[in-house]
Amino acid sequence: MQAEDLVRTRIRDVLATPGLDGVVAAYFSPDGPFAGTSFDLVGENPPNVLTLDDLLATTLLDISWRPLAIRKLIGEGDHVNAALTAIRADLDLWNAGPDDLQSATVLHRWLDDLPGVGPVIASKLLARKRPRLVPVHDKIALRALGAPKDQLWVTLATALKESALRNEIERLRPAGVDSPSLLRLLDVAIWIRHSRSRNARDARDVVGVPGPSVPSPTREAVGAHVRYA
């Protein structure tokens, strides 16, 4: 099975979870304990300018920034802004070409190298700035999707070229919740299905969704899991 076919199968396994739409709706409820739409909407988010509001937004996804990283981001803000300008803001991952992905990868690697940041936090910041192009790739997503090491973006881009699959993901969108991108909906669906956090467990229990059953990582994904953990 090719990598993109495996990813499609894994996505559909998540989407087939009875009651998943109810748990996703709970994630985006303004009265709930989750980041919800605040990740996209809190503060100001100009597409080509990194703001302190962006750093605040990412902390809603259970990460923290070290002082050295914040000083580096503030001190080299012009560099980050120039890199963001090179990444189209109106582009969906499945329509991205090699040059588009390369531009995003360059900034991701720069962020990855900041003190205490790493690839997961870097992806969360880019998911705030380019929600249609960059997926969050933490250890839960990597395990659940089984994507090859360091190939999540490319593999997911190919998998999502199937419009029927995108439509299936889009059906999870709760009524009145417009801001999250399709990638964000998918990320939330995977996370809340497989997370072992107390809040995720409580939300699943209310709807009657069973506990996580994350597939074992493929041989190719093992190294990626270690890197992104």
PDB file of N, CA, C and O in Angstrom, residues 136-176:
ATOM      1  N   VAL A 136      -0.746  20.486  11.829  1.00  0.00           N
ATOM      2  CA  VAL A 136      -0.038  20.193  13.072  1.00  0.00           C
ATOM      3  C   VAL A 136       0.412  18.737  13.006  1.00  0.00           C
ATOM      4  O   VAL A 136      -0.378  17.855  12.684  1.00  0.00           O
ATOM      5  N   HIS A 137       1.679  18.497  13.286  1.00  0.00           N
ATOM      6  CA  HIS A 137       2.146  17.110  13.231  1.00  0.00           C
ATOM      7  C   HIS A 137       2.823  16.719  14.534  1.00  0.00           C
ATOM      8  O   HIS A 137       4.034  16.645  14.634  1.00  0.00           O
ATOM      9  N   ASP A 138       1.989  16.486  15.532  1.00  0.00           N
ATOM     10  CA  ASP A 138       2.503  15.990  16.805  1.00  0.00           C
ATOM     11  C   ASP A 138       2.508  14.461  16.779  1.00  0.00           C
ATOM     12  O   ASP A 138       2.180  13.829  15.773  1.00  0.00           O
ATOM     13  N   LYS A 139       2.883  13.854  17.908  1.00  0.00           N
ATOM     14  CA  LYS A 139       3.044  12.402  17.920  1.00  0.00           C
ATOM     15  C   LYS A 139       1.708  11.683  17.722  1.00  0.00           C
ATOM     16  O   LYS A 139       1.678  10.579  17.158  1.00  0.00           O
ATOM     17  N   ILE A 140       0.593  12.297  18.141  1.00  0.00           N
ATOM     18  CA  ILE A 140      -0.703  11.647  17.962  1.00  0.00           C
ATOM     19  C   ILE A 140      -1.057  11.578  16.480  1.00  0.00           C
ATOM     20  O   ILE A 140      -1.487  10.530  15.979  1.00  0.00           O
ATOM     21  N   ALA A 141      -0.864  12.681  15.758  1.00  0.00           N
ATOM     22  CA  ALA A 141      -1.156  12.681  14.322  1.00  0.00           C
ATOM     23  C   ALA A 141      -0.250  11.717  13.573  1.00  0.00           C
ATOM     24  O   ALA A 141      -0.702  10.982  12.676  1.00  0.00           O
ATOM     25  N   LEU A 142       1.031  11.700  13.928  1.00  0.00           N
ATOM     26  CA  LEU A 142       1.957  10.812  13.238  1.00  0.00           C
ATOM     27  C   LEU A 142       1.602   9.350  13.458  1.00  0.00           C
ATOM     28  O   LEU A 142       1.624   8.549  12.521  1.00  0.00           O
ATOM     29  N   ARG A 143       1.271   9.005  14.668  1.00  0.00           N
ATOM     30  CA  ARG A 143       0.886   7.620  14.940  1.00  0.00           C
ATOM     31  C   ARG A 143      -0.422   7.265  14.234  1.00  0.00           C
ATOM     32  O   ARG A 143      -0.562   6.187  13.658  1.00  0.00           O
ATOM     33  N   ALA A 144      -1.394   8.151  14.340  1.00  0.00           N
ATOM     34  CA  ALA A 144      -2.709   7.851  13.785  1.00  0.00           C
ATOM     35  C   ALA A 144      -2.680   7.726  12.268  1.00  0.00           C
ATOM     36  O   ALA A 144      -3.368   6.884  11.690  1.00  0.00           O
ATOM     37  N   LEU A 145      -1.877   8.572  11.605  1.00  0.00           N
ATOM     38  CA  LEU A 145      -1.854   8.576  10.142  1.00  0.00           C
ATOM     39  C   LEU A 145      -0.821   7.621   9.563  1.00  0.00           C
ATOM     40  O   LEU A 145      -0.941   7.224   8.405  1.00  0.00           O
ATOM     41  N   GLY A 146       0.217   7.279  10.324  1.00  0.00           N
ATOM     42  CA  GLY A 146       1.214   6.350   9.828  1.00  0.00           C
ATOM     43  C   GLY A 146       2.012   6.876   8.659  1.00  0.00           C
ATOM     44  O   GLY A 146       2.472   6.097   7.814  1.00  0.00           O
ATOM     45  N   ALA A 147       2.176   8.197   8.572  1.00  0.00           N
ATOM     46  CA  ALA A 147       2.912   8.785   7.452  1.00  0.00           C
ATOM     47  C   ALA A 147       4.399   8.487   7.574  1.00  0.00           C
ATOM     48  O   ALA A 147       4.929   8.377   8.679  1.00  0.00           O
ATOM     49  N   PRO A 148       5.110   8.376   6.460  1.00  0.00           N
ATOM     50  CA  PRO A 148       6.553   8.108   6.508  1.00  0.00           C
ATOM     51  C   PRO A 148       7.303   9.235   7.203  1.00  0.00           C
ATOM     52  O   PRO A 148       6.844  10.375   7.258  1.00  0.00           O
ATOM     53  N   LYS A 149       8.457   8.912   7.697  1.00  0.00           N
ATOM     54  CA  LYS A 149       9.286   9.877   8.408  1.00  0.00           C
ATOM     55  C   LYS A 149       9.531  11.117   7.566  1.00  0.00           C
ATOM     56  O   LYS A 149       9.920  11.037   6.413  1.00  0.00           O
ATOM     57  N   ASP A 150       9.282  12.273   8.170  1.00  0.00           N
ATOM     58  CA  ASP A 150       9.547  13.577   7.555  1.00  0.00           C
ATOM     59  C   ASP A 150       8.779  13.803   6.246  1.00  0.00           C
ATOM     60  O   ASP A 150       9.150  14.654   5.448  1.00  0.00           O
ATOM     61  N   GLN A 151       7.703  13.042   6.038  1.00  0.00           N
ATOM     62  CA  GLN A 151       6.950  13.194   4.793  1.00  0.00           C
ATOM     63  C   GLN A 151       5.465  13.460   5.035  1.00  0.00           C
ATOM     64  O   GLN A 151       4.647  13.256   4.140  1.00  0.00           O
ATOM     65  N   LEU A 152       5.113  13.906   6.243  1.00  0.00           N
ATOM     66  CA  LEU A 152       3.689  14.076   6.544  1.00  0.00           C
ATOM     67  C   LEU A 152       3.040  15.078   5.609  1.00  0.00           C
ATOM     68  O   LEU A 152       1.955  14.822   5.072  1.00  0.00           O
ATOM     69  N   TRP A 153       3.693  16.230   5.395  1.00  0.00           N
ATOM     70  CA  TRP A 153       3.069  17.254   4.558  1.00  0.00           C
ATOM     71  C   TRP A 153       2.812  16.737   3.154  1.00  0.00           C
ATOM     72  O   TRP A 153       1.715  16.862   2.614  1.00  0.00           O
ATOM     73  N   VAL A 154       3.832  16.139   2.552  1.00  0.00           N
ATOM     74  CA  VAL A 154       3.715  15.681   1.166  1.00  0.00           C
ATOM     75  C   VAL A 154       2.702  14.544   1.057  1.00  0.00           C
ATOM     76  O   VAL A 154       1.859  14.520   0.155  1.00  0.00           O
ATOM     77  N   THR A 155       2.772  13.593   1.991  1.00  0.00           N
ATOM     78  CA  THR A 155       1.867  12.448   1.949  1.00  0.00           C
ATOM     79  C   THR A 155       0.426  12.885   2.171  1.00  0.00           C
ATOM     80  O   THR A 155      -0.488  12.447   1.468  1.00  0.00           O
ATOM     81  N   LEU A 156       0.212  13.764   3.146  1.00  0.00           N
ATOM     82  CA  LEU A 156      -1.139  14.248   3.419  1.00  0.00           C
ATOM     83  C   LEU A 156      -1.657  15.080   2.258  1.00  0.00           C
ATOM     84  O   LEU A 156      -2.845  14.996   1.902  1.00  0.00           O
ATOM     85  N   ALA A 157      -0.783  15.869   1.639  1.00  0.00           N
ATOM     86  CA  ALA A 157      -1.190  16.659   0.472  1.00  0.00           C
ATOM     87  C   ALA A 157      -1.713  15.752  -0.635  1.00  0.00           C
ATOM     88  O   ALA A 157      -2.748  16.029  -1.255  1.00  0.00           O
ATOM     89  N   THR A 158      -1.003  14.658  -0.889  1.00  0.00           N
ATOM     90  CA  THR A 158      -1.430  13.719  -1.933  1.00  0.00           C
ATOM     91  C   THR A 158      -2.728  13.028  -1.547  1.00  0.00           C
ATOM     92  O   THR A 158      -3.641  12.883  -2.363  1.00  0.00           O
ATOM     93  N   ALA A 159      -2.839  12.604  -0.289  1.00  0.00           N
ATOM     94  CA  ALA A 159      -4.050  11.924   0.162  1.00  0.00           C
ATOM     95  C   ALA A 159      -5.277  12.815   0.031  1.00  0.00           C
ATOM     96  O   ALA A 159      -6.365  12.363  -0.356  1.00  0.00           O
ATOM     97  N   LEU A 160      -5.109  14.103   0.334  1.00  0.00           N
ATOM     98  CA  LEU A 160      -6.253  15.023   0.327  1.00  0.00           C
ATOM     99  C   LEU A 160      -6.614  15.544  -1.052  1.00  0.00           C
ATOM    100  O   LEU A 160      -7.558  16.329  -1.197  1.00  0.00           O
ATOM    101  N   LYS A 161      -5.896  15.114  -2.058  1.00  0.00           N
ATOM    102  CA  LYS A 161      -6.313  15.457  -3.420  1.00  0.00           C
ATOM    103  C   LYS A 161      -7.645  14.800  -3.766  1.00  0.00           C
ATOM    104  O   LYS A 161      -8.335  15.227  -4.699  1.00  0.00           O
ATOM    105  N   GLU A 162      -8.008  13.787  -3.039  1.00  0.00           N
ATOM    106  CA  GLU A 162      -9.298  13.118  -3.244  1.00  0.00           C
ATOM    107  C   GLU A 162     -10.414  13.990  -2.664  1.00  0.00           C
ATOM    108  O   GLU A 162     -10.537  14.137  -1.440  1.00  0.00           O
ATOM    109  N   SER A 163     -11.217  14.563  -3.531  1.00  0.00           N
ATOM    110  CA  SER A 163     -12.247  15.495  -3.070  1.00  0.00           C
ATOM    111  C   SER A 163     -13.276  14.818  -2.175  1.00  0.00           C
ATOM    112  O   SER A 163     -13.812  15.444  -1.250  1.00  0.00           O
ATOM    113  N   ALA A 164     -13.557  13.533  -2.419  1.00  0.00           N
ATOM    114  CA  ALA A 164     -14.537  12.828  -1.586  1.00  0.00           C
ATOM    115  C   ALA A 164     -14.068  12.759  -0.142  1.00  0.00           C
ATOM    116  O   ALA A 164     -14.867  12.910   0.795  1.00  0.00           O
ATOM    117  N   LEU A 165     -12.768  12.567   0.053  1.00  0.00           N
ATOM    118  CA  LEU A 165     -12.232  12.521   1.410  1.00  0.00           C
ATOM    119  C   LEU A 165     -12.333  13.888   2.076  1.00  0.00           C
ATOM    120  O   LEU A 165     -12.687  13.996   3.260  1.00  0.00           O
ATOM    121  N   ARG A 166     -12.040  14.932   1.320  1.00  0.00           N
ATOM    122  CA  ARG A 166     -12.163  16.280   1.889  1.00  0.00           C
ATOM    123  C   ARG A 166     -13.611  16.556   2.296  1.00  0.00           C
ATOM    124  O   ARG A 166     -13.870  17.168   3.340  1.00  0.00           O
ATOM    125  N   ASN A 167     -14.552  16.114   1.490  1.00  0.00           N
ATOM    126  CA  ASN A 167     -15.961  16.316   1.817  1.00  0.00           C
ATOM    127  C   ASN A 167     -16.340  15.570   3.099  1.00  0.00           C
ATOM    128  O   ASN A 167     -17.129  16.076   3.914  1.00  0.00           O
ATOM    129  N   GLU A 168     -15.771  14.389   3.283  1.00  0.00           N
ATOM    130  CA  GLU A 168     -16.055  13.617   4.493  1.00  0.00           C
ATOM    131  C   GLU A 168     -15.530  14.347   5.731  1.00  0.00           C
ATOM    132  O   GLU A 168     -16.184  14.345   6.780  1.00  0.00           O
ATOM    133  N   ILE A 169     -14.361  14.934   5.606  1.00  0.00           N
ATOM    134  CA  ILE A 169     -13.805  15.705   6.735  1.00  0.00           C
ATOM    135  C   ILE A 169     -14.653  16.939   6.997  1.00  0.00           C
ATOM    136  O   ILE A 169     -14.965  17.275   8.147  1.00  0.00           O
ATOM    137  N   GLU A 170     -15.053  17.612   5.940  1.00  0.00           N
ATOM    138  CA  GLU A 170     -15.819  18.849   6.069  1.00  0.00           C
ATOM    139  C   GLU A 170     -17.158  18.605   6.759  1.00  0.00           C
ATOM    140  O   GLU A 170     -17.680  19.511   7.436  1.00  0.00           O
ATOM    141  N   ARG A 171     -17.702  17.419   6.643  1.00  0.00           N
ATOM    142  CA  ARG A 171     -18.987  17.122   7.294  1.00  0.00           C
ATOM    143  C   ARG A 171     -18.891  17.153   8.817  1.00  0.00           C
ATOM    144  O   ARG A 171     -19.905  17.196   9.506  1.00  0.00           O
ATOM    145  N   LEU A 172     -17.676  17.139   9.348  1.00  0.00           N
ATOM    146  CA  LEU A 172     -17.500  17.243  10.798  1.00  0.00           C
ATOM    147  C   LEU A 172     -17.677  18.663  11.313  1.00  0.00           C
ATOM    148  O   LEU A 172     -17.796  18.858  12.523  1.00  0.00           O
ATOM    149  N   ARG A 173     -17.663  19.640  10.417  1.00  0.00           N
ATOM    150  CA  ARG A 173     -17.709  21.030  10.861  1.00  0.00           C
ATOM    151  C   ARG A 173     -19.018  21.318  11.604  1.00  0.00           C
ATOM    152  O   ARG A 173     -20.104  21.168  11.046  1.00  0.00           O
ATOM    153  N   PRO A 174     -18.923  21.764  12.864  1.00  0.00           N
ATOM    154  CA  PRO A 174     -20.150  22.091  13.601  1.00  0.00           C
ATOM    155  C   PRO A 174     -20.836  23.314  12.996  1.00  0.00           C
ATOM    156  O   PRO A 174     -20.190  24.189  12.401  1.00  0.00           O
ATOM    157  N   ALA A 175     -22.130  23.397  13.151  1.00  0.00           N
ATOM    158  CA  ALA A 175     -22.891  24.534  12.645  1.00  0.00           C
ATOM    159  C   ALA A 175     -22.378  25.824  13.264  1.00  0.00           C
ATOM    160  O   ALA A 175     -22.167  25.905  14.479  1.00  0.00           O
ATOM    161  N   GLY A 176     -22.165  26.830  12.419  1.00  0.00           N
ATOM    162  CA  GLY A 176     -21.735  28.135  12.899  1.00  0.00           C
ATOM    163  C   GLY A 176     -20.257  28.258  13.186  1.00  0.00           C
ATOM    164  O   GLY A 176     -19.800  29.323  13.620  1.00  0.00           O
TER     165      GLY A 176
END
